[in-house]
mmCIF file of C-alpha atoms in Angstrom:
data_model
loop_
_atom_site.group_PDB
_atom_site.id
_atom_site.type_symbol
_atom_site.label_atom_id
_atom_site.label_comp_id
_atom_site.label_asym_id
_atom_site.label_seq_id
_atom_site.Cartn_x
_atom_site.Cartn_y
_atom_site.Cartn_z
ATOM 1 C CA MET A 2 0.012 -0.021 0.002
ATOM 2 C CA LEU A 3 2.852 2.386 0.802
ATOM 3 C CA LEU A 4 4.356 1.682 -2.600
ATOM 4 C CA LEU A 5 1.126 2.468 -4.430
ATOM 5 C CA LEU A 6 0.531 5.675 -2.459
ATOM 6 C CA GLY A 7 4.083 6.810 -3.180
ATOM 7 C CA ARG A 8 4.135 9.528 -0.542
ATOM 8 C CA ARG A 9 7.563 10.779 0.669
ATOM 9 C CA LEU A 10 6.154 11.119 4.174
ATOM 10 C CA SER A 11 5.305 7.438 4.224
ATOM 11 C CA LEU A 12 8.744 6.429 2.997
ATOM 12 C CA SER A 13 10.586 8.562 5.548
ATOM 13 C CA PHE A 14 8.367 7.134 8.289
ATOM 14 C CA VAL A 15 9.266 3.616 7.185
ATOM 15 C CA TYR A 16 12.945 4.591 7.096
ATOM 16 C CA ARG A 17 12.812 5.780 10.724
ATOM 17 C CA LEU A 18 11.115 2.570 11.752
ATOM 18 C CA THR A 19 13.711 0.374 10.089
ATOM 19 C CA THR A 20 16.752 2.298 11.405
ATOM 20 C CA CYS A 21 15.484 2.528 15.006
ATOM 21 C CA CYS A 22 14.574 -1.180 15.028
ATOM 22 C CA PRO A 23 11.698 -1.042 17.554
ATOM 23 C CA PRO A 24 11.350 -4.315 19.397
ATOM 24 C CA SER A 25 7.675 -4.646 18.448
ATOM 25 C CA LEU A 26 8.568 -5.410 14.773
ATOM 26 C CA SER A 27 9.577 -8.910 13.817
ATOM 27 C CA SER A 28 12.677 -9.516 11.709
ATOM 28 C CA SER A 29 10.625 -10.585 8.674
ATOM 29 C CA VAL A 30 8.592 -7.336 8.771
ATOM 30 C CA LEU A 31 11.801 -5.272 9.101
ATOM 31 C CA ILE A 32 13.307 -6.939 6.059
ATOM 32 C CA LYS A 33 10.226 -6.051 3.956
ATOM 33 C CA LEU A 34 10.141 -2.478 5.228
ATOM 34 C CA ARG A 35 13.871 -1.995 4.497
ATOM 35 C CA ALA A 36 13.246 -3.256 0.957
ATOM 36 C CA ILE A 37 10.592 -0.521 0.488
ATOM 37 C CA THR A 38 13.003 2.217 1.556
ATOM 38 C CA ARG A 39 15.504 1.094 -1.049
ATOM 39 C CA VAL A 40 12.990 1.803 -3.885
ATOM 40 C CA PRO A 41 13.973 5.211 -5.492
ATOM 41 C CA HIS A 42 11.436 7.888 -4.881
ATOM 42 C CA ASN A 43 10.909 8.604 -8.572
ATOM 43 C CA THR A 44 10.011 4.943 -9.170
ATOM 44 C CA VAL A 45 7.400 5.103 -6.444
ATOM 45 C CA PHE A 46 5.851 8.234 -7.866
ATOM 46 C CA VAL A 47 5.810 6.802 -11.422
ATOM 47 C CA ILE A 48 3.930 3.775 -10.147
ATOM 48 C CA ALA A 49 1.515 6.022 -8.249
ATOM 49 C CA ALA A 50 0.953 8.217 -11.303
ATOM 50 C CA ARG A 51 0.182 5.237 -13.478
ATOM 51 C CA GLN A 52 -2.228 3.874 -10.911
ATOM 52 C CA ASN A 53 -4.123 7.063 -10.028
ATOM 53 C CA THR A 54 -3.756 9.705 -12.790
ATOM 54 C CA VAL A 55 -6.498 10.114 -15.372
ATOM 55 C CA ILE A 56 -4.941 11.282 -18.645
ATOM 56 C CA MET A 57 -7.437 13.554 -20.448
ATOM 57 C CA PRO A 58 -7.520 13.372 -24.255
ATOM 58 C CA GLU A 59 -6.297 16.426 -26.069
ATOM 59 C CA ARG A 60 -9.166 18.759 -26.909
ATOM 60 C CA ARG A 61 -9.760 19.327 -30.575
ATOM 61 C CA PRO A 62 -10.193 22.941 -31.727
ATOM 62 C CA PHE A 63 -13.742 23.996 -32.586
ATOM 63 C CA VAL A 64 -13.960 24.896 -36.268
ATOM 64 C CA ARG A 65 -16.790 27.205 -37.394
ATOM 65 C CA LEU A 66 -18.647 26.731 -40.653
ATOM 66 C CA PRO A 67 -17.271 28.556 -43.699
ATOM 67 C CA THR A 68 -18.990 31.853 -44.514
ATOM 68 C CA ASP A 69 -18.922 31.608 -48.317
ATOM 69 C CA VAL A 70 -22.514 30.268 -48.370
ATOM 70 C CA TYR A 71 -25.258 31.110 -45.857
ATOM 71 C CA PRO A 72 -29.013 30.475 -45.703
ATOM 72 C CA VAL A 73 -31.763 33.011 -46.178
ATOM 73 C CA ASN A 74 -34.777 30.724 -45.974
ATOM 74 C CA TYR A 75 -35.295 26.978 -45.297
ATOM 75 C CA GLY A 76 -38.145 25.271 -47.124
ATOM 76 C CA LEU A 77 -38.389 22.047 -45.163
ATOM 77 C CA CYS A 78 -40.730 19.076 -45.585
ATOM 78 C CA LEU A 79 -40.450 16.043 -43.273
ATOM 79 C CA LYS A 80 -42.369 12.742 -43.390
ATOM 80 C CA PRO A 81 -41.902 10.798 -40.141
ATOM 81 C CA ASP A 82 -42.748 7.082 -39.846
ATOM 82 C CA LEU A 83 -43.913 6.284 -36.334
ATOM 83 C CA ILE A 84 -43.783 2.531 -36.945
ATOM 84 C CA ASP A 85 -40.276 2.156 -38.413
ATOM 85 C CA PHE A 86 -38.943 5.195 -36.520
ATOM 86 C CA THR A 87 -37.460 6.787 -39.636
ATOM 87 C CA PHE A 88 -38.198 9.946 -41.564
ATOM 88 C CA GLU A 89 -37.805 11.262 -45.078
ATOM 89 C CA GLY A 90 -36.985 14.879 -45.763
ATOM 90 C CA LYS A 91 -36.779 17.419 -48.507
ATOM 91 C CA LEU A 92 -34.923 20.677 -48.060
ATOM 92 C CA GLU A 93 -35.067 23.571 -50.504
ATOM 93 C CA ALA A 94 -33.060 26.427 -49.038
ATOM 94 C CA VAL A 95 -32.628 29.888 -50.477
ATOM 95 C CA VAL A 96 -28.968 30.685 -49.982
ATOM 96 C CA GLU A 97 -26.534 33.469 -50.711
ATOM 97 C CA VAL A 98 -23.133 32.678 -52.151
ATOM 98 C CA THR A 99 -20.706 35.385 -50.990
ATOM 99 C CA GLN A 100 -17.721 34.126 -52.974
ATOM 100 C CA ALA A 101 -17.234 31.564 -55.719
ATOM 101 C CA THR A 102 -16.837 27.982 -54.423
ATOM 102 C CA ASN A 103 -17.365 24.433 -55.559
ATOM 103 C CA GLN A 104 -18.254 23.154 -52.085
ATOM 104 C CA ILE A 105 -20.962 23.781 -49.510
ATOM 105 C CA VAL A 106 -20.226 22.805 -45.913
ATOM 106 C CA MET A 107 -23.141 22.254 -43.561
ATOM 107 C CA ASN A 108 -23.906 20.568 -40.246
ATOM 108 C CA CYS A 109 -25.312 17.090 -40.534
ATOM 109 C CA ALA A 110 -25.531 14.253 -38.002
ATOM 110 C CA ASP A 111 -27.162 10.803 -38.262
ATOM 111 C CA ILE A 112 -28.646 11.751 -41.642
ATOM 112 C CA ASP A 113 -28.025 10.165 -45.047
ATOM 113 C CA ILE A 114 -28.199 12.479 -48.036
ATOM 114 C CA ILE A 115 -29.736 10.889 -51.115
ATOM 115 C CA THR A 116 -29.369 13.681 -53.656
ATOM 116 C CA ALA A 117 -28.272 17.302 -53.614
ATOM 117 C CA SER A 118 -28.183 20.045 -56.226
ATOM 118 C CA PHE A 119 -27.800 23.797 -56.560
ATOM 119 C CA VAL A 120 -29.816 26.089 -58.817
ATOM 120 C CA PRO A 121 -28.305 29.535 -59.257
ATOM 121 C CA GLN A 122 -30.781 32.330 -59.744
ATOM 122 C CA GLY A 123 -31.636 32.395 -63.463
ATOM 123 C CA GLY A 124 -29.233 29.481 -64.149
ATOM 124 C CA GLU A 125 -29.265 25.724 -64.660
ATOM 125 C CA GLU A 126 -29.284 23.090 -61.948
ATOM 126 C CA ILE A 127 -25.886 21.706 -60.880
ATOM 127 C CA ASN A 128 -25.932 18.288 -59.263
ATOM 128 C CA ALA A 129 -23.603 17.509 -56.394
ATOM 129 C CA THR A 130 -21.028 14.913 -57.249
ATOM 130 C CA GLY A 131 -20.073 13.824 -53.729
ATOM 131 C CA PHE A 132 -21.001 13.981 -50.068
ATOM 132 C CA ASN A 133 -18.078 13.896 -47.617
ATOM 133 C CA TYR A 134 -19.253 13.242 -44.072
ATOM 134 C CA GLN A 135 -17.061 14.445 -41.245
ATOM 135 C CA ASN A 136 -18.818 12.470 -38.533
ATOM 136 C CA GLU A 137 -16.640 13.651 -35.679
ATOM 137 C CA ASP A 138 -17.381 17.311 -36.524
ATOM 138 C CA GLU A 139 -20.993 16.550 -37.462
ATOM 139 C CA LYS A 140 -20.529 18.163 -40.891
ATOM 140 C CA VAL A 141 -21.000 17.224 -44.480
ATOM 141 C CA THR A 142 -19.296 18.781 -47.510
ATOM 142 C CA LEU A 143 -21.284 18.852 -50.776
ATOM 143 C CA SER A 144 -18.993 18.898 -53.781
ATOM 144 C CA PHE A 145 -19.983 20.321 -57.166
ATOM 145 C CA PRO A 146 -18.354 19.801 -60.596
ATOM 146 C CA SER A 147 -18.114 23.592 -61.207
ATOM 147 C CA SER A 148 -17.944 26.722 -59.102
ATOM 148 C CA LEU A 149 -21.092 28.217 -57.635
ATOM 149 C CA GLN A 150 -20.828 31.865 -58.520
ATOM 150 C CA LYS A 151 -21.506 34.789 -56.188
ATOM 151 C CA GLY A 152 -25.217 35.545 -55.840
ATOM 152 C CA SER A 153 -28.496 33.916 -54.783
ATOM 153 C CA GLY A 154 -29.502 30.367 -55.437
ATOM 154 C CA SER A 155 -31.514 27.374 -54.249
ATOM 155 C CA LEU A 156 -29.970 24.382 -52.531
ATOM 156 C CA LYS A 157 -32.043 21.192 -52.808
ATOM 157 C CA ILE A 158 -31.394 18.142 -50.686
ATOM 158 C CA ASP A 159 -33.270 14.848 -50.334
ATOM 159 C CA PHE A 160 -32.352 12.870 -47.224
ATOM 160 C CA VAL A 161 -33.450 10.210 -44.722
ATOM 161 C CA GLY A 162 -32.895 9.967 -40.974
ATOM 162 C CA GLU A 163 -33.841 8.114 -37.834
ATOM 163 C CA LEU A 164 -36.398 9.018 -35.154
ATOM 164 C CA ASN A 165 -33.899 8.261 -32.402
ATOM 165 C CA ASP A 166 -34.452 7.426 -28.769
ATOM 166 C CA LYS A 167 -31.776 9.812 -27.442
ATOM 167 C CA MET A 168 -34.187 12.673 -26.584
ATOM 168 C CA LYS A 169 -32.310 15.060 -28.890
ATOM 169 C CA GLY A 170 -32.779 16.063 -32.482
ATOM 170 C CA PHE A 171 -35.912 14.641 -34.069
ATOM 171 C CA TYR A 172 -36.827 11.778 -31.753
ATOM 172 C CA ARG A 173 -39.570 9.428 -30.654
ATOM 173 C CA SER A 174 -41.330 9.832 -27.345
ATOM 174 C CA LYS A 175 -43.140 6.851 -25.837
ATOM 175 C CA TYR A 176 -46.436 7.170 -23.986
ATOM 176 C CA THR A 177 -49.435 5.013 -23.020
ATOM 177 C CA SER A 178 -52.800 5.621 -24.688
ATOM 178 C CA THR A 179 -56.114 5.741 -22.803
ATOM 179 C CA THR A 180 -56.620 2.067 -23.800
ATOM 180 C CA GLY A 181 -53.278 1.039 -22.375
ATOM 181 C CA GLU A 182 -51.457 0.733 -25.653
ATOM 182 C CA ILE A 183 -47.838 1.874 -26.095
ATOM 183 C CA ARG A 184 -47.791 4.718 -28.628
ATOM 184 C CA TYR A 185 -45.135 7.092 -29.935
ATOM 185 C CA ALA A 186 -45.002 10.778 -30.698
ATOM 186 C CA ALA A 187 -42.399 12.453 -32.900
ATOM 187 C CA VAL A 188 -40.917 15.520 -31.167
ATOM 188 C CA THR A 189 -37.884 17.768 -31.262
ATOM 189 C CA GLN A 190 -35.181 19.098 -28.967
ATOM 190 C CA PHE A 191 -32.652 21.131 -30.945
ATOM 191 C CA GLU A 192 -30.850 23.158 -28.303
ATOM 192 C CA ALA A 193 -27.941 23.549 -28.357
ATOM 193 C CA THR A 194 -26.793 21.941 -31.672
ATOM 194 C CA ASP A 195 -29.152 19.126 -32.646
ATOM 195 C CA ALA A 196 -31.227 20.615 -35.444
ATOM 196 C CA ARG A 197 -28.558 18.941 -37.634
ATOM 197 C CA ARG A 198 -30.073 15.545 -36.613
ATOM 198 C CA ALA A 199 -33.382 16.521 -38.265
ATOM 199 C CA PHE A 200 -32.157 18.209 -41.464
ATOM 200 C CA PRO A 201 -28.848 19.435 -42.951
ATOM 201 C CA CYS A 202 -28.399 23.000 -41.922
ATOM 202 C CA TRP A 203 -26.093 25.777 -40.751
ATOM 203 C CA ASP A 204 -26.531 24.822 -37.115
ATOM 204 C CA GLU A 205 -24.873 27.765 -35.379
ATOM 205 C CA PRO A 206 -27.040 30.231 -33.389
ATOM 206 C CA ALA A 207 -25.634 33.275 -35.228
ATOM 207 C CA ILE A 208 -26.560 31.933 -38.627
ATOM 208 C CA LYS A 209 -30.276 32.834 -38.768
ATOM 209 C CA ALA A 210 -32.909 32.438 -41.444
ATOM 210 C CA THR A 211 -36.661 32.091 -41.926
ATOM 211 C CA PHE A 212 -38.364 28.718 -42.068
ATOM 212 C CA ASP A 213 -41.267 27.347 -44.113
ATOM 213 C CA ILE A 214 -42.111 23.977 -42.549
ATOM 214 C CA SER A 215 -44.392 21.258 -43.873
ATOM 215 C CA LEU A 216 -45.056 17.888 -42.177
ATOM 216 C CA ILE A 217 -46.582 14.802 -43.765
ATOM 217 C CA VAL A 218 -48.338 12.956 -40.908
ATOM 218 C CA PRO A 219 -51.163 10.522 -40.060
ATOM 219 C CA LYS A 220 -54.406 12.439 -40.402
ATOM 220 C CA ASP A 221 -55.565 11.626 -36.871
ATOM 221 C CA ARG A 222 -52.448 13.143 -35.180
ATOM 222 C CA VAL A 223 -52.076 16.627 -33.705
ATOM 223 C CA THR A 224 -49.337 18.449 -35.635
ATOM 224 C CA LEU A 225 -47.606 21.505 -34.225
ATOM 225 C CA SER A 226 -44.688 23.800 -35.130
ATOM 226 C CA ASN A 227 -43.477 27.294 -34.315
ATOM 227 C CA MET A 228 -46.089 28.992 -36.426
ATOM 228 C CA ASN A 229 -49.803 28.599 -37.103
ATOM 229 C CA VAL A 230 -51.202 26.176 -39.659
ATOM 230 C CA ILE A 231 -51.982 27.792 -43.010
ATOM 231 C CA GLU A 232 -52.937 24.679 -45.008
ATOM 232 C CA ARG A 233 -53.933 21.087 -44.339
ATOM 233 C CA LYS A 234 -54.557 18.916 -47.377
ATOM 234 C CA PRO A 235 -54.710 15.152 -48.251
ATOM 235 C CA TYR A 236 -51.410 13.555 -49.175
ATOM 236 C CA PRO A 237 -51.924 12.127 -52.667
ATOM 237 C CA GLU A 238 -49.705 9.054 -52.155
ATOM 238 C CA ASP A 239 -51.490 7.766 -49.046
ATOM 239 C CA GLU A 240 -55.089 8.424 -48.028
ATOM 240 C CA ASN A 241 -54.197 7.962 -44.369
ATOM 241 C CA LEU A 242 -51.781 10.903 -44.418
ATOM 242 C CA VAL A 243 -52.146 14.688 -44.654
ATOM 243 C CA GLU A 244 -49.659 17.435 -45.434
ATOM 244 C CA VAL A 245 -49.697 20.245 -42.888
ATOM 245 C CA LYS A 246 -48.103 23.587 -43.868
ATOM 246 C CA PHE A 247 -47.168 26.274 -41.408
ATOM 247 C CA ALA A 248 -46.695 30.016 -41.884
ATOM 248 C CA THR A 249 -43.245 31.430 -42.469
ATOM 249 C CA THR A 250 -41.339 32.073 -39.285
ATOM 250 C CA PRO A 251 -39.481 35.308 -38.431
ATOM 251 C CA ILE A 252 -35.725 35.190 -38.803
ATOM 252 C CA MET A 253 -34.447 32.825 -36.103
ATOM 253 C CA SER A 254 -31.738 30.383 -35.072
ATOM 254 C CA THR A 255 -31.997 26.687 -35.966
ATOM 255 C CA TYR A 256 -32.041 25.573 -32.311
ATOM 256 C CA LEU A 257 -35.429 27.314 -31.831
ATOM 257 C CA VAL A 258 -37.155 25.372 -34.620
ATOM 258 C CA ALA A 259 -39.607 22.789 -33.286
ATOM 259 C CA PHE A 260 -42.319 20.384 -34.336
ATOM 260 C CA VAL A 261 -44.470 17.776 -32.515
ATOM 261 C CA ILE A 262 -46.660 15.001 -33.967
ATOM 262 C CA GLY A 263 -48.781 12.946 -31.588
ATOM 263 C CA GLU A 264 -52.090 12.418 -29.778
ATOM 264 C CA TYR A 265 -53.026 15.290 -27.518
ATOM 265 C CA ASP A 266 -55.947 17.220 -26.086
ATOM 266 C CA PHE A 267 -55.775 20.969 -25.501
ATOM 267 C CA VAL A 268 -57.412 23.905 -23.810
ATOM 268 C CA GLU A 269 -57.413 27.308 -25.532
ATOM 269 C CA SER A 270 -57.800 30.977 -24.743
ATOM 270 C CA GLN A 271 -56.592 34.343 -25.930
ATOM 271 C CA SER A 272 -54.495 36.932 -24.226
ATOM 272 C CA SER A 273 -55.690 40.518 -23.960
ATOM 273 C CA ASP A 274 -53.431 41.294 -26.926
ATOM 274 C CA GLY A 275 -55.277 38.774 -29.120
ATOM 275 C CA ILE A 276 -52.528 36.082 -29.028
ATOM 276 C CA THR A 277 -53.941 32.547 -29.246
ATOM 277 C CA VAL A 278 -52.682 30.448 -26.326
ATOM 278 C CA ARG A 279 -53.093 26.646 -26.204
ATOM 279 C CA VAL A 280 -51.936 24.162 -23.626
ATOM 280 C CA TYR A 281 -51.611 20.598 -24.914
ATOM 281 C CA THR A 282 -51.849 17.640 -22.568
ATOM 282 C CA PRO A 283 -52.059 13.837 -22.871
ATOM 283 C CA VAL A 284 -55.444 12.660 -24.093
ATOM 284 C CA GLY A 285 -58.050 12.822 -21.338
ATOM 285 C CA LYS A 286 -56.097 15.279 -19.162
ATOM 286 C CA ALA A 287 -57.064 18.623 -20.648
ATOM 287 C CA GLU A 288 -58.451 19.811 -17.312
ATOM 288 C CA GLN A 289 -54.953 19.642 -15.850
ATOM 289 C CA GLY A 290 -53.864 22.306 -18.368
ATOM 290 C CA LYS A 291 -56.279 25.014 -17.238
ATOM 291 C CA PHE A 292 -54.073 26.586 -14.634
ATOM 292 C CA ALA A 293 -51.109 26.794 -17.052
ATOM 293 C CA LEU A 294 -53.428 28.347 -19.611
ATOM 294 C CA GLU A 295 -54.652 30.970 -17.139
ATOM 295 C CA VAL A 296 -51.089 31.915 -16.173
ATOM 296 C CA ALA A 297 -49.852 32.008 -19.795
ATOM 297 C CA THR A 298 -52.641 34.295 -21.020
ATOM 298 C CA LYS A 299 -51.859 36.780 -18.219
ATOM 299 C CA THR A 300 -48.083 36.511 -18.604
ATOM 300 C CA LEU A 301 -47.917 37.597 -22.251
ATOM 301 C CA PRO A 302 -49.374 41.096 -21.746
ATOM 302 C CA PHE A 303 -47.439 41.502 -18.460
ATOM 303 C CA TYR A 304 -44.091 40.917 -20.209
ATOM 304 C CA LYS A 305 -45.121 43.163 -23.092
ATOM 305 C CA ASP A 306 -45.624 46.030 -20.661
ATOM 306 C CA TYR A 307 -42.580 45.203 -18.543
ATOM 307 C CA PHE A 308 -40.116 44.944 -21.400
ATOM 308 C CA ASN A 309 -41.972 47.197 -23.834
ATOM 309 C CA VAL A 310 -41.617 44.464 -26.457
ATOM 310 C CA PRO A 311 -44.755 42.850 -27.885
ATOM 311 C CA TYR A 312 -44.895 39.110 -28.476
ATOM 312 C CA PRO A 313 -44.265 38.843 -32.235
ATOM 313 C CA LEU A 314 -46.055 35.585 -33.166
ATOM 314 C CA PRO A 315 -49.794 34.981 -33.687
ATOM 315 C CA LYS A 316 -49.905 32.044 -31.262
ATOM 316 C CA ILE A 317 -48.069 30.193 -28.535
ATOM 317 C CA ASP A 318 -48.506 26.533 -27.732
ATOM 318 C CA LEU A 319 -47.347 24.861 -24.534
ATOM 319 C CA ILE A 320 -47.089 21.070 -24.606
ATOM 320 C CA ALA A 321 -46.102 18.378 -22.115
ATOM 321 C CA ILE A 322 -43.757 15.700 -23.573
ATOM 322 C CA ALA A 323 -43.552 12.211 -22.020
ATOM 323 C CA ASP A 324 -39.834 11.657 -22.769
ATOM 324 C CA PHE A 325 -38.008 14.944 -22.370
ATOM 325 C CA ALA A 326 -34.416 15.434 -21.195
ATOM 326 C CA ALA A 327 -34.578 19.141 -20.255
ATOM 327 C CA GLY A 328 -36.929 20.756 -17.776
ATOM 328 C CA ALA A 329 -38.408 22.910 -20.567
ATOM 329 C CA MET A 330 -37.418 24.360 -23.908
ATOM 330 C CA GLU A 331 -38.273 27.914 -25.116
ATOM 331 C CA ASN A 332 -38.933 27.062 -28.786
ATOM 332 C CA TRP A 333 -40.401 30.205 -30.355
ATOM 333 C CA GLY A 334 -44.178 29.689 -30.459
ATOM 334 C CA LEU A 335 -44.029 26.047 -29.259
ATOM 335 C CA VAL A 336 -42.780 25.682 -25.682
ATOM 336 C CA THR A 337 -42.071 22.067 -24.739
ATOM 337 C CA TYR A 338 -41.590 20.751 -21.208
ATOM 338 C CA ARG A 339 -41.452 17.555 -19.213
#
């Protein structure tokens, strides 16, 4: 034990014991103790270091995304499958190219890109020739056969992903129905950097854009996002599905984007400023949302007066999620909580 501890105090104590030869120590014990004192101090400390020191891996530098291409608007359509726990996605982003380049670097994690192309304003479509995933950095580089020239354009990406069970990104949340069946909702948690698990994007808070979100979902499911629904129509490829389109968001960071698909009841009211407020609860528990609804409708005008800043969206939804890692998340227009 003294050898593993490797303390100089312990060794000097042993040395005094062995040189004074107290009568209480047997000759065999003295021989062992004298052997310890003959071990060089540096050897003892090396052994101790190897036994007790945790060597931390060298931290890799954080590399920001290039600034030669940035988003102006994301046109995003997602089609989640709540049976196979996968989703299909289409992204059509309006982007600005600030300097000529033949690559676009974006954040991307746990997503497989099927096709990608770039259409310059007034020009012909250029198909990407390669997708280089940097998994450790959660990035993907789209390569093009020719340079994308300075100016506006449209970036189109088809991709697939997984509704994971990690409670981050676009994930599945398990709950029990009123009949005792196990069901799943598809929900999001993007803060701090997990929007990239739902769609390829520039997933840094400073890189802001507007969002036009559409979700293709079972027609009997409640479907929510940051903004209000502007269109709900049958999905032509499957009579059991509908496509739900939401109004364009204000300019915002990717981590504040949110959507929820599941079975919920709700209670509704309006603030004195005319903002629609809804509190969503598990089916059959709408009564439990009334107190939260009362507080929320009073809080909006209070904060407007206190900060002299009006709430800028037409609605705010508050929804309880069964599987939720954080205490709550301030998604703009769609507040989620445990």
